């Protein structure tokens, strides 16, 4: 995966999805929107999956760059 795709997915995972989940949950309580727990739970599950996939990508990238010595951080 390219660095641009990685950076976009990282932003989605760390910023966008948690913000959407929080926003919907807050509005659902104020405006009685349907299924707040189910929708927020689904967004959170997708976010967790993306986080794991990005973590795997980071380890693979670092292993490739460092010849097997990965510290788990991707620039």
mmCIF file of C-alpha atoms in Angstrom:
data_model
loop_
_atom_site.group_PDB
_atom_site.id
_atom_site.type_symbol
_atom_site.label_atom_id
_atom_site.label_comp_id
_atom_site.label_asym_id
_atom_site.label_seq_id
_atom_site.Cartn_x
_atom_site.Cartn_y
_atom_site.Cartn_z
ATOM 1 C CA UNK A 1 0.000 0.000 0.000
ATOM 2 C CA UNK A 2 1.303 3.454 -0.833
ATOM 3 C CA UNK A 3 2.151 5.974 1.862
ATOM 4 C CA UNK A 4 -0.714 8.200 0.699
ATOM 5 C CA UNK A 5 -3.277 5.396 1.058
ATOM 6 C CA UNK A 6 -1.784 4.459 4.435
ATOM 7 C CA UNK A 7 -1.978 8.065 5.668
ATOM 8 C CA UNK A 8 -5.593 8.433 4.519
ATOM 9 C CA UNK A 9 -6.647 5.161 6.173
ATOM 10 C CA UNK A 10 -4.788 6.124 9.346
ATOM 11 C CA UNK A 11 -6.655 9.471 9.454
ATOM 12 C CA UNK A 12 -9.971 7.716 8.873
ATOM 13 C CA UNK A 13 -9.185 5.212 11.630
ATOM 14 C CA UNK A 14 -7.849 7.650 14.218
ATOM 15 C CA UNK A 15 -9.986 10.731 13.570
ATOM 16 C CA UNK A 16 -12.985 10.312 11.269
ATOM 17 C CA UNK A 17 -14.654 7.095 12.453
ATOM 18 C CA UNK A 18 -14.396 7.878 16.187
ATOM 19 C CA UNK A 19 -15.755 11.384 15.484
ATOM 20 C CA UNK A 20 -18.680 10.014 13.481
ATOM 21 C CA UNK A 21 -19.494 7.459 16.178
ATOM 22 C CA UNK A 22 -19.404 10.084 18.923
ATOM 23 C CA UNK A 23 -21.440 12.540 16.851
ATOM 24 C CA UNK A 24 -24.140 9.994 16.038
ATOM 25 C CA UNK A 25 -24.359 8.766 19.625
ATOM 26 C CA UNK A 26 -24.707 12.317 20.943
ATOM 27 C CA UNK A 27 -27.372 13.224 18.387
ATOM 28 C CA UNK A 28 -29.206 9.942 18.853
ATOM 29 C CA UNK A 29 -29.649 10.746 22.528
ATOM 30 C CA UNK A 30 -30.838 14.292 21.835
ATOM 31 C CA UNK A 31 -33.068 13.584 18.822
ATOM 32 C CA UNK A 32 -34.085 9.985 19.570
ATOM 33 C CA UNK A 33 -32.402 8.658 16.410
ATOM 34 C CA UNK A 34 -32.703 4.895 15.847
ATOM 35 C CA UNK A 35 -30.281 2.193 17.003
ATOM 36 C CA UNK A 36 -27.548 4.270 18.655
ATOM 37 C CA UNK A 37 -25.803 1.295 20.294
ATOM 38 C CA UNK A 38 -25.963 -0.803 17.147
ATOM 39 C CA UNK A 39 -24.687 1.911 14.820
ATOM 40 C CA UNK A 40 -21.914 3.049 17.149
ATOM 41 C CA UNK A 41 -20.967 -0.582 17.798
ATOM 42 C CA UNK A 42 -20.724 -1.217 14.056
ATOM 43 C CA UNK A 43 -18.585 1.882 13.468
ATOM 44 C CA UNK A 44 -16.344 0.879 16.375
ATOM 45 C CA UNK A 45 -15.947 -2.670 15.015
ATOM 46 C CA UNK A 46 -14.978 -1.326 11.575
ATOM 47 C CA UNK A 47 -12.549 1.087 13.228
ATOM 48 C CA UNK A 48 -10.939 -1.707 15.245
ATOM 49 C CA UNK A 49 -10.548 -3.855 12.128
ATOM 50 C CA UNK A 50 -8.913 -0.996 10.224
ATOM 51 C CA UNK A 51 -6.606 -0.372 13.181
ATOM 52 C CA UNK A 52 -5.471 -4.005 13.187
ATOM 53 C CA UNK A 53 -4.941 -4.017 9.414
ATOM 54 C CA UNK A 54 -2.926 -0.803 9.599
ATOM 55 C CA UNK A 55 -0.879 -2.263 12.437
ATOM 56 C CA UNK A 56 -0.092 -5.339 10.350
ATOM 57 C CA UNK A 57 0.837 -3.106 7.420
ATOM 58 C CA UNK A 58 3.144 -1.077 9.661
ATOM 59 C CA UNK A 59 4.954 -4.173 10.924
ATOM 60 C CA UNK A 60 5.363 -5.521 7.395
ATOM 61 C CA UNK A 61 6.637 -2.159 6.155
ATOM 62 C CA UNK A 62 9.134 -1.844 8.998
ATOM 63 C CA UNK A 63 10.326 -5.412 8.513
ATOM 64 C CA UNK A 64 10.904 -4.693 4.833
ATOM 65 C CA UNK A 65 12.742 -1.404 5.498
ATOM 66 C CA UNK A 66 14.741 -2.547 8.531
ATOM 67 C CA UNK A 67 15.525 -6.058 7.361
ATOM 68 C CA UNK A 68 13.408 -7.722 10.055
ATOM 69 C CA UNK A 69 14.088 -5.317 12.937
ATOM 70 C CA UNK A 70 10.665 -3.718 13.429
ATOM 71 C CA UNK A 71 9.809 -1.431 16.315
ATOM 72 C CA UNK A 72 6.149 -1.146 15.261
ATOM 73 C CA UNK A 73 6.320 2.492 14.135
ATOM 74 C CA UNK A 74 5.754 3.696 10.607
ATOM 75 C CA UNK A 75 6.669 7.213 9.586
#
